[in-house]
C-alpha angles and dihedrals in degrees: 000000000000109000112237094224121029127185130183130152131167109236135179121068117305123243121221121216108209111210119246132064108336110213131242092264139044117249104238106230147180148171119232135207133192105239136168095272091048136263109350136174113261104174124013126188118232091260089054092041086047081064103051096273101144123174109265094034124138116254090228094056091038087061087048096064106030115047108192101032106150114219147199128174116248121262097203094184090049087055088044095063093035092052087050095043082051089050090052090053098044081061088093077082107049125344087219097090127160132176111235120194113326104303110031140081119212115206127182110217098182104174096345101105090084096067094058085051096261136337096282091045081048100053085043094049084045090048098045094054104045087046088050083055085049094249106132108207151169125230137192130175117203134155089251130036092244098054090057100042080063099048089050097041105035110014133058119298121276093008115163127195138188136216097267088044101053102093093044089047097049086041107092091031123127110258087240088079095080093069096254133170114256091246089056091050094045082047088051102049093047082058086052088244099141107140121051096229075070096072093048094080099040118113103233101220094056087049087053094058085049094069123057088217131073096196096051092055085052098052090052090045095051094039081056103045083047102055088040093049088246082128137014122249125209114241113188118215117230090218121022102258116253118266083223134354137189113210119196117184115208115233088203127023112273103230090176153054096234081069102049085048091053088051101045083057095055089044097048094052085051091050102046079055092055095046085044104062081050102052093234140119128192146231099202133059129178131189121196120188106192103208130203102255093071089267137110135215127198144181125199135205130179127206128213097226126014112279135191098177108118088204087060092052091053102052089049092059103037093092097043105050090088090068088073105083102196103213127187081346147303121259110179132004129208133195119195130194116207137171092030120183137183107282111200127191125258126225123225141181133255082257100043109259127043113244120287135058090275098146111238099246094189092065093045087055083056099051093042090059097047095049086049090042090058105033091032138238133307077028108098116061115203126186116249129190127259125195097249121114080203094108082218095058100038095090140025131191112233139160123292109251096172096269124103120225123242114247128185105231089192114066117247116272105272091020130114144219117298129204134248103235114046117196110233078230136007123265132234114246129180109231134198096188118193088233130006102255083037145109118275113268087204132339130207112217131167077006095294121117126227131195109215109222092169138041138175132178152346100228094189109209111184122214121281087242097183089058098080116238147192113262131336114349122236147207121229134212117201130198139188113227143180132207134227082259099046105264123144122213132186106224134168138191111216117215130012126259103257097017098124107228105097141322124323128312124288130209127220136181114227109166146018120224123216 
C-alpha cells in the first residue's frame, strides 16, 4: 500500500570525478575550517576517511595520519549555491524541495514513488543519475523528515521505512541521527545514551533532571518526536510549490528547440484541462526543461487575468523559448501553472459588446501580455488608480507587473468630466475673470491668448487636509472651457478672495480636453 506521505534526500558533500585517466590510487582529500579550537577537517573524501580522517578532526592530526591529504578551505557561500542549484534540478522528482542543514536536500515524494516503478526503483533511478553527473550521495526515504536525515546520514544507502518500521528502524542508529549539537551528544554519551531506541523507555522527566539545561532536554525530546511523527516539524520550500503542474518525459534527448516547441503544445492543451475541471485559470506559467548535465533551464511568463486558453499560453511563451539553450539534451520537460484564479465566463451580444463604451477588459488582458511577452518584462509602465480626489494623486504611473489595474469608466457620483490629457503639474495662466469668483474671460498660457466663448463650473475640491503640505492649504475651483478656435482647456483658480490663507487667487491649467 502507497504511503501517504514519502520523504527521501541525499545528504553528505558531493565528489567530483575529473575526466581523464584516474590514477591507481585515490587522493586522499578534505575540506578545512577555522574554528575555535583552531584549523579542523569538515568534509573528507572515502580515500582520506580509509586512513583515519574522520569529520571534526583536527588538521594537525589529520596530517599526522595521512601524509599526503590534500586540502582547501571551505567556501561555504559557493556550497550554498551549488546545494540550491542541485535542489532545482532534483525537482525532475517532486516539485515540492527544500534545503536541510548544510549538506542535505529534503524532497517530498508524496505519491510519486509509483512513476519510477516503486521507492527503491525511485532512490536507484535518483543515484544513478547524480553519479553519472560525478556527485557521490546518500538517500533515505522515510514518512518524516527526520526519520529520513537520520537514515542518510547515519543508516545504510538507499534504506526505506514504513510507518510501522519506523521505530525499529530508528532503533540501532547512532544518537547523532536526531540533528544535535555536538555538546548534547558529548552530554549523552556520558549518560551512556548512544543509540536512539535508548531514549524510547526513559522516563522524560528523569531525562530532564539529568541536563542542566532545559532547553537542551527539550531539544533532544523535539528532535525525537519529530523523527518518530510524534510532531510535526515545519519544512520550508525553496520555491512555493505550483497550484498545478504537466510533466513529459523525452524518450529520446531534445537537442532543439523545435522539440521543446512540440512539447510545450502537447503540455498547454493538459494543463487548460486541468485548470478547466477547476474553474480556474493562472497568471503565472513556468517551463522547466531538466537537462542532462544535471542542470535546468527555465523560462517564465505572466499573464494580466487567469487564463485557461492553450493558444494564450502559447503565444506568451513564443518569444521566450529561445531563452532555453538545450544543451547536451533535454530529458524531461515540465510546465507549471501559479497564482490561478476563478475564471467566469463572460456574456456577449449577437454583435460582440453590449451597448455602451465599457472597455473589454478581457481583450486588453490579452494585448498587455503580448506587448510584455515580446519587449519583455519590468519594461511597460501603466497608470493605476490611487484613492485621492486631488487630480494629481489619483493616478500613478507605476511598472507593469502583468496585472491590469481596475478603473471606474463611469465618473464618481458629484464629479465631473476629466480630461484626456493630465499635466504632470499644473501650469501658471494669466487670467482676466468676469467676476472675481467667476469663470476666465480670457487666459494667456505658453504666451498665446485665448478668448474664452464658453465656460462651465466651477467643480470646487477641497484640500486633502490629513496629507501634510507645504504652506497654507487651498481650495480650488475648476472650470471647463472652450477657445475662439474650439479648443477646450481644464483650468482652475486656487484660493478664494478673502479666504485668509495667502495672497489672491491663482489660476492654473491642468488638462487638455479632446
Amino acid at each position: 500500500m502507497r504511503r501517504s506521505r514519502d520523504r527521501f534526500q541525499p545528504s553528505g558533500p558531493p565528489s567530483i570525478t575529473r575526466a581523464g585517466d584516474a590514477p591507481a590510487e585515490p587522493q586522499a582529500f578534505v575540506l578545512t575550517e577555522v574554528g575555535r579550537h583552531g584549523l579542523r577537517v569538515i568534509a573528507a573524501n572515502a580515500a582520506a576517511r580509509e586512513q583515519g580522517v574522520d569529520v571534526g578532526l583536527r588538521f594537525a592530526d589529520a596530517r599526522a595520519r595521512a601524509p599526503g591529504l590534500v586540502a582547501e578551505p571551505v567556501d561555504r557561500q559557493a556550497d550554498a549555491r551549488a546545494l540550491k542549484a542541485l535542489a532545482l534540478w532534483m525537482e525532475r522528482w517532486s516539485p515540492s524541495i527544500a534545503l536541510a542543514e548544510e549538506d542535505s536536500v529534503l524532497i517530498d515524494a508524496s505519491g510519486a514513488a509509483h512513476l519510477f516503478g516503486g521507492e527503491a526503483e525511485m532512490l536507484a533511478d535518483m543515484a544513478g543519475r547524480l553519479e553519472q553527473g560525478g556527485l557521490s550521495c546518500r538517500l533515505g526515504l522515510a514518512p518524516t523528515p527526520g526519520a529520513a536525515w537520520a537514515l542518510a546520514h547515519e543508516g545504510a544507502d538507499r534504506t526505506c521505512l514504513g510507518e510501522k518500521d519506523l521505530r525499529d528502524g530508528l532503533d540501532k542508529l547512532p544518537m547523532a541521527g536526531l540533528r544535535l549539537s555536538e555538546e548534547t551528544l558529548v552530554l549523552l554519551r556520558r549518560f551512556g545514551l548512544t543509540r536512539i531506541g535508548q531514549l524510547y523507555d526513559i522516563d522524560r522527566r528523569a531525562l530532564a533532571r539529568r541536563f542542566h539545561s532545559k532547553a537542551a532536554v527539550e531539544a533532544v525530546l523535539v528532535r525525537l518526536d519529530q523523527a518518530l511523527g510524534l510532531r510535526q516539524e515545519p519544512v520550508e520550500p525553496i520555491r512555493a510549490k505550483p497550484d498545478h503542474s504537466v510533466r513529459l518525459p523525452c524518450v529520446e534527448a531534445l537537442l532543439h528547440l523545435d522539440g521543446v516547441r512540440a512539447g510545450l503544445e502537447r503540455m498547454a492543451p493538459e494543463l487548460c484541462e486541468h485548470l478547466q475541471e477547476h474553474g480556474e485559470g493562472a497568471r503565472r506559467f513556468r517551463l522547466a526543461a531538466f537537462r542532462s548535465d544535471q542542470s535546468v533551464a527555465q523560462v517564465m511568463v505572466g499573464a494580466a487575468r487567469p487564463v485557461n486558453d492553450p493558444a494564450h499560453i502559447l503565444r506568451l511563451f513564443r518569444d521566450r523559448l529561445e531563452r532555453i539553450d538545450p544543451g547536451f539534451g533535454i530529458e524531461l520537460l515540465e510546465l507549471e501553472a501559479a497564482g490561478t484564479g476563478i475564471v467566469r465566463p463572460v456574456p456577449r451580444g449577437f454583435g460582440g459588446d453590449f451597448e455602451g463604451d465599457e472597455p473589454d477588459l478581457d481583450a486588453l488582458s490579452v494585448l498587455a501580455d503580448r506587448i510584455t511577452a515580446r519587449i519583455g518584462d519590468r519594461r511597460v509602465k501603466i497608470l493605476r488608480p490611487l484613492a485621492s480626489h486631488w487630480p494629481e494623486r489619483s493616478e500613478s504611473l507605476d511598472v507593469y507587473e502583468g496585472e491590469l489595474p481596475v478603473w471606474d469608466s463611469h465618473p464618481a457620483t458629484g464629479q465631473a468630466e476629466r480630461p484626456i490629457r493630465l499635466f504632470d503639474r499644473p501650469e501658471s495662466l494669466q487670467v482676466i475673470a468676469e467676476v472675481p469668483h467667476g469663470p476666465p474671460l480670457r487666459f494667456v498660457w505658453r504666451r498665446q491668448v485665448h478668448q474664452v466663448q464658453w465656460a462651465e463650473g466651477p467643480e470646487r475640491l477641497s484640500p486633502e487636509w490629513w496629507r501634510p503640505v507645504t504652506g497654507p492649504a487651498r481650495a480650488r475651483d475648476y472650470y471647463r472651457v472652450e477657445d475662439e478656435d474650439g479648443r477646450r482647456f481644464w483650468v482652475f483658480r486656487e484660493g478664494l478672495y478673502g479666504d485668509g490663507r495667502g495672497g489672491p487667487p491663482a489660476w492654473f491649467i491642468h488638462g487638455l480636453f479632446a
